[in-house]
CSV table of C-alpha atoms and ligand atoms in Angstrom, one decimal:
chain,number,residue,atom,x,y,z
A,1,MET,CA,-101.5,-56.4,74.6
A,2,SER,CA,-104.7,-57.8,73.1
A,3,LYS,CA,-107.1,-55.6,71.2
A,4,ASP,CA,-109.6,-55.6,74.0
A,5,GLU,CA,-107.2,-54.6,76.7
A,6,LYS,CA,-107.1,-50.8,77.4
A,7,PHE,CA,-103.8,-49.2,78.2
A,8,ILE,CA,-104.6,-46.4,80.6
A,9,ILE,CA,-102.1,-44.0,82.0
A,10,THR,CA,-103.3,-42.1,85.0
A,11,VAL,CA,-101.1,-39.2,86.1
A,12,LYS,CA,-101.2,-39.1,89.9
A,13,SER,CA,-98.3,-37.1,91.1
A,14,ASN,CA,-94.6,-37.0,90.3
A,15,THR,CA,-93.6,-39.3,93.2
A,16,LYS,CA,-96.4,-41.8,92.6
A,17,ASP,CA,-95.6,-42.0,88.9
A,18,LEU,CA,-91.9,-42.5,89.7
A,19,TYR,CA,-92.9,-45.2,92.2
A,20,ALA,CA,-95.0,-46.9,89.5
A,21,PHE,CA,-91.8,-47.4,87.4
A,22,THR,CA,-90.5,-49.7,90.1
A,23,LYS,CA,-93.3,-52.1,89.1
A,24,LEU,CA,-92.6,-51.8,85.4
A,25,VAL,CA,-90.4,-54.9,84.9
A,26,SER,CA,-92.6,-57.2,87.0
A,27,GLU,CA,-95.7,-55.9,85.1
A,28,ARG,CA,-94.0,-56.5,81.8
A,29,LYS,CA,-93.1,-60.0,82.8
A,30,LYS,CA,-96.7,-60.8,83.7
A,31,ARG,CA,-97.9,-59.5,80.3
A,32,ILE,CA,-95.3,-61.5,78.5
A,33,GLU,CA,-96.3,-64.7,80.3
A,34,LYS,CA,-100.0,-64.0,79.4
A,35,ALA,CA,-99.2,-63.3,75.7
A,36,SER,CA,-99.7,-65.8,72.9
A,37,THR,CA,-96.7,-67.9,71.8
A,38,GLU,CA,-97.8,-67.7,68.2
A,39,PRO,CA,-95.3,-65.7,66.1
A,40,ILE,CA,-96.5,-62.3,65.0
A,41,THR,CA,-97.0,-62.3,61.3
A,42,SER,CA,-98.5,-58.9,60.6
A,43,ASP,CA,-96.6,-55.7,60.7
A,44,PRO,CA,-99.2,-52.9,60.6
A,45,ILE,CA,-96.8,-50.0,61.1
A,46,ASN,CA,-94.6,-50.9,58.2
A,47,ASP,CA,-97.6,-51.8,56.1
A,48,LEU,CA,-99.0,-48.3,56.7
A,49,ALA,CA,-95.6,-46.8,55.9
A,50,ARG,CA,-95.4,-48.7,52.6
A,51,ARG,CA,-98.9,-47.6,51.7
A,52,LEU,CA,-98.2,-44.0,52.4
A,53,HIS,CA,-94.7,-44.0,50.9
A,54,PRO,CA,-94.5,-46.7,48.2
A,55,GLU,CA,-91.2,-46.9,46.4
A,56,ARG,CA,-93.0,-47.4,43.1
A,57,GLN,CA,-96.5,-47.1,41.8
A,58,PHE,CA,-97.6,-48.9,38.6
A,59,LEU,CA,-100.2,-46.7,36.8
A,60,VAL,CA,-102.1,-46.7,33.5
A,61,ILE,CA,-103.5,-43.7,31.6
A,62,ASN,CA,-107.3,-43.9,31.5
A,63,GLU,CA,-108.2,-40.3,30.3
A,64,ILE,CA,-106.4,-37.5,28.4
A,65,ARG,CA,-107.8,-34.0,28.2
A,66,ASP,CA,-106.5,-31.0,26.2
A,67,GLU,CA,-106.1,-28.0,28.4
A,68,THR,CA,-104.4,-25.5,26.0
A,69,LYS,CA,-102.7,-26.0,22.6
A,70,SER,CA,-99.6,-27.2,24.3
A,71,THR,CA,-100.9,-28.7,27.6
A,72,LYS,CA,-102.6,-31.9,28.4
A,73,THR,CA,-104.0,-33.5,31.6
A,74,PHE,CA,-103.4,-37.2,32.0
A,75,ARG,CA,-105.6,-39.2,34.5
A,76,LEU,CA,-103.7,-42.1,36.0
A,77,ILE,CA,-105.2,-45.1,37.8
A,78,PRO,CA,-103.6,-48.1,39.3
A,79,ASP,CA,-102.5,-50.6,36.6
A,80,PRO,CA,-104.9,-53.6,37.3
A,81,ASP,CA,-102.2,-56.0,36.1
A,82,SER,CA,-99.7,-54.8,38.7
A,83,SER,CA,-99.1,-54.9,42.4
A,84,THR,CA,-100.4,-51.4,42.8
A,85,LYS,CA,-103.9,-51.8,44.2
A,86,GLU,CA,-104.4,-48.3,45.5
A,87,LEU,CA,-102.8,-44.9,45.1
A,88,ALA,CA,-100.7,-43.4,47.9
A,89,TYR,CA,-102.4,-40.4,49.6
A,90,PHE,CA,-100.5,-37.2,49.4
A,91,ARG,CA,-100.4,-33.5,50.5
A,92,ALA,CA,-101.8,-31.0,47.9
A,93,GLY,CA,-98.7,-29.6,46.2
A,94,GLN,CA,-96.6,-32.7,46.2
A,95,TYR,CA,-95.2,-34.3,43.0
A,96,VAL,CA,-94.6,-37.8,41.6
A,97,SER,CA,-91.4,-38.7,39.8
A,98,LEU,CA,-92.2,-40.6,36.6
A,99,LYS,CA,-89.7,-43.2,35.3
A,100,VAL,CA,-89.9,-43.5,31.6
A,101,GLU,CA,-87.8,-45.2,28.9
A,102,VAL,CA,-87.3,-42.9,26.0
A,103,ASN,CA,-85.6,-44.4,23.0
A,104,GLY,CA,-83.7,-46.9,25.1
A,105,VAL,CA,-82.7,-44.4,27.8
A,106,ASN,CA,-84.2,-44.5,31.3
A,107,ILE,CA,-85.0,-41.1,32.6
A,108,THR,CA,-87.1,-39.6,35.5
A,109,ARG,CA,-89.1,-36.4,35.5
A,110,PRO,CA,-91.1,-34.9,38.4
A,111,TYR,CA,-94.7,-33.7,37.8
A,112,SER,CA,-96.9,-32.1,40.5
A,113,ILE,CA,-100.1,-33.9,41.1
A,114,SER,CA,-102.8,-31.5,39.8
A,115,SER,CA,-105.8,-33.5,41.3
A,116,SER,CA,-106.8,-33.4,45.0
A,117,PRO,CA,-105.5,-35.8,47.7
A,118,ASP,CA,-109.1,-37.1,48.0
A,119,ASP,CA,-109.1,-37.9,44.3
A,120,ALA,CA,-106.3,-40.4,45.1
A,121,LEU,CA,-108.8,-42.1,47.5
A,122,ARG,CA,-111.3,-42.0,44.7
A,123,GLY,CA,-108.8,-44.0,42.6
A,124,PHE,CA,-106.9,-41.5,40.4
A,125,TYR,CA,-104.1,-39.0,40.1
A,126,GLU,CA,-104.0,-36.3,37.5
A,127,ILE,CA,-100.9,-34.7,36.1
A,128,THR,CA,-100.9,-31.8,33.7
A,129,ILE,CA,-98.0,-31.5,31.3
A,130,LYS,CA,-96.8,-28.7,29.1
A,131,LYS,CA,-95.0,-29.7,25.9
A,132,GLU,CA,-91.5,-28.1,25.8
A,133,LYS,CA,-90.1,-26.9,22.5
A,134,SER,CA,-87.4,-29.5,22.2
A,135,GLY,CA,-88.3,-31.3,25.4
A,136,PHE,CA,-86.8,-34.8,25.6
A,137,LEU,CA,-89.7,-36.4,27.4
A,138,THR,CA,-92.6,-34.1,26.5
A,139,ASN,CA,-92.1,-34.7,22.8
A,140,PHE,CA,-92.0,-38.4,23.4
A,141,ILE,CA,-95.2,-38.1,25.5
A,142,TRP,CA,-97.0,-36.2,22.7
A,143,ASP,CA,-96.0,-38.9,20.1
A,144,ASN,CA,-96.6,-42.0,22.3
A,145,TRP,CA,-98.8,-41.6,25.3
A,146,LYS,CA,-102.4,-42.8,24.8
A,147,ILE,CA,-105.2,-44.3,26.9
A,148,GLY,CA,-103.9,-47.6,28.1
A,149,THR,CA,-100.2,-46.6,28.2
A,150,LYS,CA,-98.5,-47.9,31.4
A,151,ILE,CA,-96.4,-45.6,33.5
A,152,GLU,CA,-94.2,-46.1,36.6
A,153,SER,CA,-94.1,-43.4,39.2
A,154,SER,CA,-92.5,-42.8,42.6
A,155,GLY,CA,-94.7,-42.3,45.7
A,156,PRO,CA,-95.7,-38.6,46.4
A,157,GLU,CA,-92.7,-36.4,47.2
A,158,GLY,CA,-91.8,-32.8,48.0
A,159,TYR,CA,-92.3,-30.1,50.5
A,160,PHE,CA,-94.5,-27.6,48.6
A,161,TYR,CA,-97.6,-27.9,50.7
A,162,TYR,CA,-99.7,-25.9,53.1
A,163,GLU,CA,-98.9,-26.6,56.7
A,164,PRO,CA,-101.4,-25.0,59.2
A,165,LEU,CA,-98.9,-25.1,62.0
A,166,ARG,CA,-96.5,-23.1,60.0
A,167,ASP,CA,-98.4,-21.1,57.4
A,168,PHE,CA,-100.8,-18.2,57.6
A,169,LYS,CA,-104.5,-18.7,56.7
A,170,LYS,CA,-104.0,-16.1,54.0
A,171,ILE,CA,-102.0,-17.5,51.1
A,172,VAL,CA,-100.5,-15.7,48.1
A,173,GLY,CA,-99.9,-18.1,45.3
A,174,ILE,CA,-97.6,-17.0,42.6
A,175,ALA,CA,-97.6,-19.3,39.5
A,176,GLY,CA,-96.1,-19.1,36.1
A,177,GLY,CA,-97.0,-21.4,33.1
A,178,SER,CA,-97.3,-25.0,34.1
A,179,GLY,CA,-96.4,-24.0,37.7
A,180,ILE,CA,-100.2,-23.6,38.2
A,181,THR,CA,-100.6,-27.4,38.6
A,182,PRO,CA,-100.0,-27.7,42.4
A,183,PHE,CA,-102.5,-24.8,43.0
A,184,ARG,CA,-105.2,-26.7,41.2
A,185,SER,CA,-104.6,-29.5,43.7
A,186,LEU,CA,-104.7,-27.1,46.6
A,187,ILE,CA,-107.9,-25.4,45.5
A,188,LYS,CA,-109.6,-28.8,45.0
A,189,HIS,CA,-108.4,-29.8,48.4
A,190,ILE,CA,-109.8,-26.6,50.0
A,191,ILE,CA,-113.2,-27.6,48.4
A,192,ASP,CA,-113.0,-31.2,49.4
A,193,LYS,CA,-112.1,-30.5,53.0
A,194,LYS,CA,-113.9,-27.1,53.4
A,195,LEU,CA,-110.6,-25.6,54.6
A,196,ASP,CA,-110.6,-22.2,56.2
A,197,ILE,CA,-107.9,-20.8,53.9
A,198,ASN,CA,-108.0,-17.7,51.7
A,199,LEU,CA,-106.0,-17.9,48.5
A,200,THR,CA,-105.1,-15.1,46.2
A,201,LEU,CA,-103.5,-16.6,43.1
A,202,LEU,CA,-101.4,-14.4,40.8
A,203,TYR,CA,-101.0,-16.4,37.6
A,204,GLY,CA,-98.6,-15.3,34.9
A,205,SER,CA,-98.9,-16.6,31.3
A,206,SER,CA,-97.5,-15.4,28.0
A,207,GLU,CA,-100.8,-15.0,26.3
A,208,GLU,CA,-104.5,-15.8,26.7
A,209,ASP,CA,-104.3,-19.1,24.9
A,210,ASP,CA,-101.6,-20.3,27.3
A,211,ILE,CA,-103.7,-19.9,30.4
A,212,ILE,CA,-104.2,-23.4,31.9
A,213,PHE,CA,-107.5,-24.3,33.7
A,214,TYR,CA,-109.0,-20.9,32.8
A,215,GLN,CA,-112.7,-22.0,32.8
A,216,GLU,CA,-112.3,-24.5,35.6
A,217,PHE,CA,-110.7,-21.8,37.9
A,218,LYS,CA,-113.5,-19.4,37.1
A,219,GLY,CA,-115.9,-22.1,38.4
A,220,PHE,CA,-113.7,-22.5,41.6
A,221,GLU,CA,-113.9,-18.7,42.2
A,222,LYS,CA,-117.7,-18.8,42.0
A,223,LYS,CA,-117.9,-21.8,44.3
A,224,LEU,CA,-115.5,-20.3,46.9
A,225,LEU,CA,-116.7,-16.7,46.7
A,226,ASN,CA,-114.5,-14.4,48.9
A,227,GLN,CA,-112.2,-17.3,49.6
A,228,ILE,CA,-110.3,-17.6,46.3
A,229,LYS,CA,-109.3,-14.9,43.9
A,230,ILE,CA,-107.4,-15.5,40.7
A,231,VAL,CA,-105.7,-12.7,38.9
A,232,HIS,CA,-104.3,-13.3,35.4
A,233,ILE,CA,-101.1,-11.4,34.4
A,234,LEU,CA,-100.3,-11.7,30.7
A,235,SER,CA,-96.9,-10.6,29.3
A,236,CYS,CA,-98.1,-10.2,25.7
A,237,GLU,CA,-98.7,-6.8,24.2
A,238,THR,CA,-102.3,-7.0,23.2
A,239,ILE,CA,-104.9,-8.4,25.6
A,240,SER,CA,-108.6,-8.8,25.0
A,241,LEU,CA,-109.3,-10.7,28.2
A,242,LYS,CA,-111.1,-8.5,30.7
A,243,GLY,CA,-109.9,-7.9,34.3
A,244,CYS,CA,-106.4,-9.1,33.8
A,245,GLU,CA,-103.1,-7.3,34.3
A,246,GLN,CA,-100.4,-6.8,31.7
A,247,GLY,CA,-96.7,-7.4,32.2
A,248,PHE,CA,-95.1,-9.4,35.0
A,249,ILE,CA,-95.9,-10.2,38.6
A,250,THR,CA,-94.4,-7.2,40.3
A,251,ALA,CA,-94.4,-5.8,43.9
A,252,ASP,CA,-97.0,-3.3,42.8
A,253,ILE,CA,-99.3,-6.1,41.6
A,254,ILE,CA,-98.8,-8.0,44.8
A,255,LYS,CA,-99.6,-4.8,46.8
A,256,LYS,CA,-102.7,-4.2,44.7
A,257,TYR,CA,-104.3,-7.7,45.4
A,258,CYS,CA,-102.7,-9.1,48.5
A,259,GLU,CA,-101.9,-8.4,52.2
A,260,ALA,CA,-98.3,-9.3,52.1
A,261,ASP,CA,-97.8,-8.7,55.8
A,262,ASN,CA,-100.1,-11.4,57.0
A,263,SER,CA,-99.8,-14.0,54.2
A,264,SER,CA,-97.6,-16.9,53.4
A,265,PHE,CA,-96.3,-17.0,49.9
A,266,PHE,CA,-96.2,-20.1,47.7
A,267,ILE,CA,-94.2,-19.8,44.4
A,268,CYS,CA,-94.1,-22.2,41.5
A,269,GLY,CA,-93.0,-21.5,38.0
A,270,PRO,CA,-90.0,-21.5,35.6
A,271,GLN,CA,-86.6,-20.4,36.8
A,272,VAL,CA,-86.8,-17.0,35.1
A,273,MET,CA,-89.9,-16.2,37.1
A,274,TYR,CA,-88.2,-17.1,40.4
A,275,ASN,CA,-85.3,-14.8,39.6
A,276,PHE,CA,-87.7,-12.0,38.9
A,277,ILE,CA,-90.0,-12.6,41.8
A,278,GLU,CA,-87.1,-12.9,44.3
A,279,LYS,CA,-86.2,-9.3,43.6
A,280,GLU,CA,-89.8,-8.1,43.9
A,281,LEU,CA,-90.4,-9.9,47.2
A,282,LYS,CA,-87.3,-8.4,48.7
A,283,LYS,CA,-89.2,-5.1,48.7
A,284,PHE,CA,-91.5,-6.5,51.4
A,285,ASN,CA,-88.7,-7.6,53.8
A,286,LEU,CA,-90.5,-10.9,54.5
A,287,PRO,CA,-88.9,-13.5,56.7
A,288,GLN,CA,-87.7,-16.5,54.6
A,289,LYS,CA,-90.0,-18.9,56.4
A,290,ARG,CA,-93.0,-17.0,54.9
A,291,ILE,CA,-91.9,-17.9,51.4
A,292,ARG,CA,-92.2,-21.5,50.1
A,293,ARG,CA,-90.8,-22.3,46.7
A,294,GLU,CA,-91.3,-25.4,44.6
A,295,ALA,CA,-88.1,-27.1,43.3
A,296,PHE,CA,-87.5,-25.8,39.8
A,297,GLY,CA,-85.8,-28.9,38.3
A,298,GLU,CA,-82.7,-28.8,36.2
A,299,ILE,CA,-81.2,-25.5,35.3
A,300,LYS,CA,-81.5,-24.8,31.6
A,301,ASP,CA,-78.7,-22.2,31.0
A,302,ILE,CA,-76.1,-23.1,33.6
A,303,ALA,CA,-73.4,-21.2,31.7
A,304,LYS,CA,-75.3,-17.9,32.4
A,305,PHE,CA,-74.6,-18.1,36.1
A,306,PRO,CA,-72.0,-15.4,36.8
A,307,ASP,CA,-69.6,-17.8,38.7
A,308,PHE,CA,-69.8,-20.6,36.1
A,309,PRO,CA,-66.2,-21.2,35.0
A,310,GLN,CA,-65.4,-19.0,32.0
A,311,GLY,CA,-64.6,-20.5,28.6
A,312,ILE,CA,-65.7,-24.1,29.2
A,313,ALA,CA,-69.4,-23.9,28.2
A,314,ASN,CA,-70.3,-26.9,26.0
A,315,SER,CA,-66.9,-28.6,26.4
A,316,THR,CA,-66.9,-32.4,26.0
A,317,LEU,CA,-65.4,-34.2,29.1
A,318,LYS,CA,-65.1,-37.7,30.4
A,319,ILE,CA,-66.5,-39.3,33.6
A,320,LYS,CA,-65.1,-42.5,35.0
A,321,VAL,CA,-67.9,-44.1,36.9
A,322,GLN,CA,-67.6,-46.9,39.5
A,323,ILE,CA,-70.9,-48.7,39.8
A,324,GLY,CA,-71.3,-52.0,41.6
A,325,GLY,CA,-68.1,-53.8,40.8
A,326,ILE,CA,-67.8,-52.2,37.3
A,327,VAL,CA,-65.9,-49.2,36.1
A,328,LYS,CA,-67.2,-47.4,33.0
A,329,GLU,CA,-66.0,-44.3,31.1
A,330,ILE,CA,-68.7,-42.1,29.7
A,331,PRO,CA,-68.8,-38.8,27.8
A,332,ALA,CA,-70.3,-35.6,29.4
A,333,ILE,CA,-71.0,-32.0,28.4
A,334,SER,CA,-70.1,-29.2,30.8
A,335,THR,CA,-73.5,-27.6,30.4
A,336,GLU,CA,-75.5,-30.8,31.0
A,337,SER,CA,-75.9,-32.1,34.6
A,338,VAL,CA,-73.8,-35.1,35.6
A,339,LEU,CA,-77.2,-37.0,36.0
A,340,VAL,CA,-78.0,-36.5,32.3
A,341,ALA,CA,-74.6,-37.9,31.4
A,342,LEU,CA,-75.3,-40.9,33.5
A,343,GLU,CA,-78.8,-41.3,32.1
A,344,ARG,CA,-77.5,-41.2,28.5
A,345,ALA,CA,-75.2,-44.1,29.5
A,346,ASN,CA,-78.0,-45.9,31.3
A,347,ILE,CA,-76.1,-46.0,34.6
A,348,ALA,CA,-78.0,-43.3,36.5
A,349,PRO,CA,-78.6,-43.5,40.3
A,350,PRO,CA,-82.3,-43.2,41.4
A,351,SER,CA,-83.5,-39.6,41.1
A,352,LYS,CA,-86.7,-37.8,41.9
A,353,CYS,CA,-86.7,-34.0,42.2
A,354,ARG,CA,-83.8,-33.3,39.6
A,355,SER,CA,-83.3,-30.1,41.6
A,356,GLY,CA,-80.6,-31.0,44.1
A,357,GLU,CA,-83.2,-31.2,46.9
A,358,CYS,CA,-84.3,-34.8,47.6
A,359,GLY,CA,-80.8,-36.3,47.8
A,360,PHE,CA,-81.9,-39.5,46.0
A,361,CYS,CA,-79.2,-39.3,43.4
A,362,ARG,CA,-76.4,-38.7,46.0
A,363,SER,CA,-73.0,-40.0,44.7
A,364,LEU,CA,-69.4,-39.7,45.6
A,365,LEU,CA,-67.0,-37.5,43.7
A,366,VAL,CA,-63.6,-39.3,43.7
A,367,SER,CA,-61.7,-36.7,41.7
A,368,GLY,CA,-62.2,-33.7,39.4
A,369,SER,CA,-64.3,-30.5,39.7
A,370,ILE,CA,-68.0,-29.9,39.4
A,371,TYR,CA,-70.0,-26.6,39.3
A,372,VAL,CA,-73.0,-26.6,41.7
A,373,SER,CA,-75.2,-23.5,41.2
A,374,PRO,CA,-76.1,-21.8,44.5
A,375,ILE,CA,-79.8,-22.3,43.9
A,376,SER,CA,-79.6,-26.1,43.6
A,377,ASP,CA,-77.0,-26.7,46.3
A,378,TRP,CA,-78.9,-28.6,49.0
A,379,ARG,CA,-76.0,-30.8,50.1
A,380,ARG,CA,-75.5,-31.4,53.8
A,381,GLU,CA,-72.4,-29.9,55.3
A,382,ALA,CA,-70.9,-33.4,56.0
A,383,ASP,CA,-71.6,-34.4,52.4
A,384,ARG,CA,-69.8,-31.3,51.2
A,385,LYS,CA,-66.8,-32.1,53.4
A,386,TYR,CA,-66.6,-35.7,52.3
A,387,ASN,CA,-67.2,-35.0,48.6
A,388,PHE,CA,-70.7,-36.4,48.2
A,389,PHE,CA,-72.7,-34.5,45.6
A,390,HIS,CA,-76.1,-34.5,43.9
A,391,PRO,CA,-75.5,-35.3,40.2
A,392,CYS,CA,-78.8,-33.7,39.1
A,393,GLY,CA,-77.7,-30.2,40.3
A,394,SER,CA,-74.0,-30.6,39.4
A,395,TYR,CA,-72.1,-29.9,36.2
A,396,PRO,CA,-68.7,-31.3,35.2
A,397,VAL,CA,-66.0,-28.6,34.7
A,398,SER,CA,-63.2,-31.1,34.3
A,399,ASP,CA,-62.9,-34.9,33.7
A,400,LEU,CA,-64.4,-36.6,36.7
A,401,GLU,CA,-64.1,-39.9,38.6
A,402,MET,CA,-67.1,-40.8,40.7
A,403,SER,CA,-68.9,-43.6,42.4
A,404,VAL,CA,-72.6,-44.3,42.3
A,405,PRO,CA,-73.3,-45.9,45.7
A,406,ARG,CA,-76.9,-46.9,45.3
A,407,LYS,CA,-78.6,-49.2,42.9
A,408,VAL,CA,-79.0,-47.9,39.3
A,409,ASN,CA,-82.4,-46.4,38.5
B,1,LIG,C1,-91.1,-30.5,41.4
B,1,LIG,C2,-91.4,-30.3,39.9
B,1,LIG,C3,-92.7,-30.4,39.5
B,1,LIG,C4,-93.0,-30.2,38.1
B,1,LIG,N1,-94.3,-30.2,37.7
B,1,LIG,C5,-94.6,-30.0,36.4
B,1,LIG,C6,-95.9,-30.0,36.0
B,1,LIG,O1,-96.9,-30.2,36.8
B,1,LIG,N2,-96.2,-29.8,34.7
B,1,LIG,C7,-95.1,-29.7,33.7
B,1,LIG,O2,-95.4,-29.5,32.5
B,1,LIG,N3,-93.9,-29.7,34.1
B,1,LIG,C8,-93.6,-29.9,35.4
B,1,LIG,N4,-92.2,-29.9,35.8
B,1,LIG,C9,-91.2,-29.9,34.8
B,1,LIG,C10,-90.9,-31.3,34.3
B,1,LIG,O3,-90.4,-32.1,35.3
B,1,LIG,C11,-90.0,-31.4,33.0
B,1,LIG,O4,-88.8,-30.8,33.3
B,1,LIG,C12,-90.7,-30.8,31.8
B,1,LIG,O5,-91.8,-31.5,31.5
B,1,LIG,C13,-89.7,-30.8,30.6
B,1,LIG,O6,-89.3,-32.1,30.4
B,1,LIG,P1,-88.6,-32.5,29.0
B,1,LIG,O7,-87.9,-33.8,29.1
B,1,LIG,O8,-89.6,-32.4,27.9
B,1,LIG,O9,-87.7,-31.3,28.7
B,1,LIG,P2,-86.2,-31.1,29.3
B,1,LIG,O10,-86.2,-31.5,30.7
B,1,LIG,O11,-85.9,-29.7,29.1
B,1,LIG,O12,-85.5,-32.1,28.4
B,1,LIG,C14,-84.3,-31.8,28.0
B,1,LIG,C15,-83.3,-32.5,28.9
B,1,LIG,O13,-83.2,-33.8,28.4
B,1,LIG,C16,-81.8,-34.1,28.4
B,1,LIG,N5,-81.5,-35.0,27.3
B,1,LIG,C17,-81.5,-34.8,26.0
B,1,LIG,N6,-81.2,-35.9,25.3
B,1,LIG,C18,-81.0,-36.9,26.3
B,1,LIG,C19,-80.7,-38.3,26.2
B,1,LIG,N7,-80.5,-38.9,25.1
B,1,LIG,N8,-80.7,-39.0,27.4
B,1,LIG,C20,-80.9,-38.4,28.6
B,1,LIG,N9,-81.2,-37.1,28.7
B,1,LIG,C21,-81.3,-36.3,27.5
B,1,LIG,C22,-81.2,-32.7,28.2
B,1,LIG,O14,-79.8,-32.6,28.6
B,1,LIG,C23,-82.0,-31.8,29.1
B,1,LIG,O15,-81.6,-31.8,30.4
B,1,LIG,C24,-91.9,-30.0,37.2
B,1,LIG,C25,-90.6,-30.0,37.6
B,1,LIG,C26,-90.3,-30.1,39.0
B,1,LIG,C27,-88.9,-30.0,39.5
B,2,LIG,S1,-82.8,-36.2,42.2
B,2,LIG,FE1,-83.2,-35.1,44.0
B,2,LIG,S2,-81.2,-34.5,44.6
B,2,LIG,FE2,-80.9,-35.4,42.7
């Protein structure tokens, strides 16, 4: 069909429409005869899909801002020397997975985009990173990243976003530490698009100095009066900041500031916060579909799970890996995920969420035993049956033999 031709469907009645089908083949033939014989060279549908979901984006840092003593925001723009000419649009709350080489090892780490989706159209993403005490990547970032550093990322990923067809207009956001980043994106999105959403954000930090975006969020509250409320909850003993709560985000705090019965809950923070909040939220008897949780990444203290096999924490094991036509034997530690063992040996499959959720690192377990914690077990039933597993959420508890079916990261 040419651009100028209109395709009109008129619904007449069931019988007439059914009768119209009898002419379908002859109509199609006529159109084919009329059509140009030139081969079609453009593929607009796939072009759009690639723009929205690029496999890779090549970026460069063009601004760095200190947020707190241990947190920085990095503004990323398309690398002008690369094939990335524009940034993929996203939904507020999604993350990008960065692929970085650290001392000869290729690793990935997911980071929520803290800027708004419209900022991507303006030409930049922002990510806000907290330096971890002995963090493998974050220490490298603090020592090495500067303006002009080139970075490779995935397209936007993840399911932690507001969906008007599913979610209530009233949102309770529960954030801990660097888990505040997707909420910055959401608030900026509400401002950009003048969305009719009410957000009460309960934000837990250790102490005043650790609060990320404090001043900026005060400005958001002023701008969106009666639409956004931010409550700071500090776990330290002495607090000088006015109007904040002391302790943790409990059911009582939720009751004090929010209408739990007609709100959707969005939770993002460290794993300890999830464990605590889960128990508090149970007191409201909310249906699961009203609670959205961001993926929490790799589990730090896997040996603390009650069903983690006794007596094998920190054991050194072996993994025989079939990859392409090659077989390699690599060392592994029972308390580090199989993905980390593969990364140390530079033979890791692609990975994005590092939480067992996206399925990108999916591999085949040929023999041996793994421990998969209940909170990161997102395998499909068929995968479970046929021994496919997600190395990012699985821990070796015996020597293993496995096969990495996809190309190495
Ligand atoms: C969806 C999602 C969004 C996130 N968003 C944010 C955000 O907005 N801001 C933020 O600050 N954080 C965010 N995070 C957390 C972030 O992805 C990182 O986990 C965090 O920055 C810490 O990274 P790190 O490497 O410094 O520390 P860790 O991840 O704790 O690094 C230690 C890890 O490195 C491994 N390791 C050690 N040595 C080696 C080696 N030689 N080779 C390979 N691996 C090794 C260790 O086994 C361990 O697993 C997010 C996480 C998820 C899941
Ligand atoms: S990286 Fe997402 S499931 Fe492993």
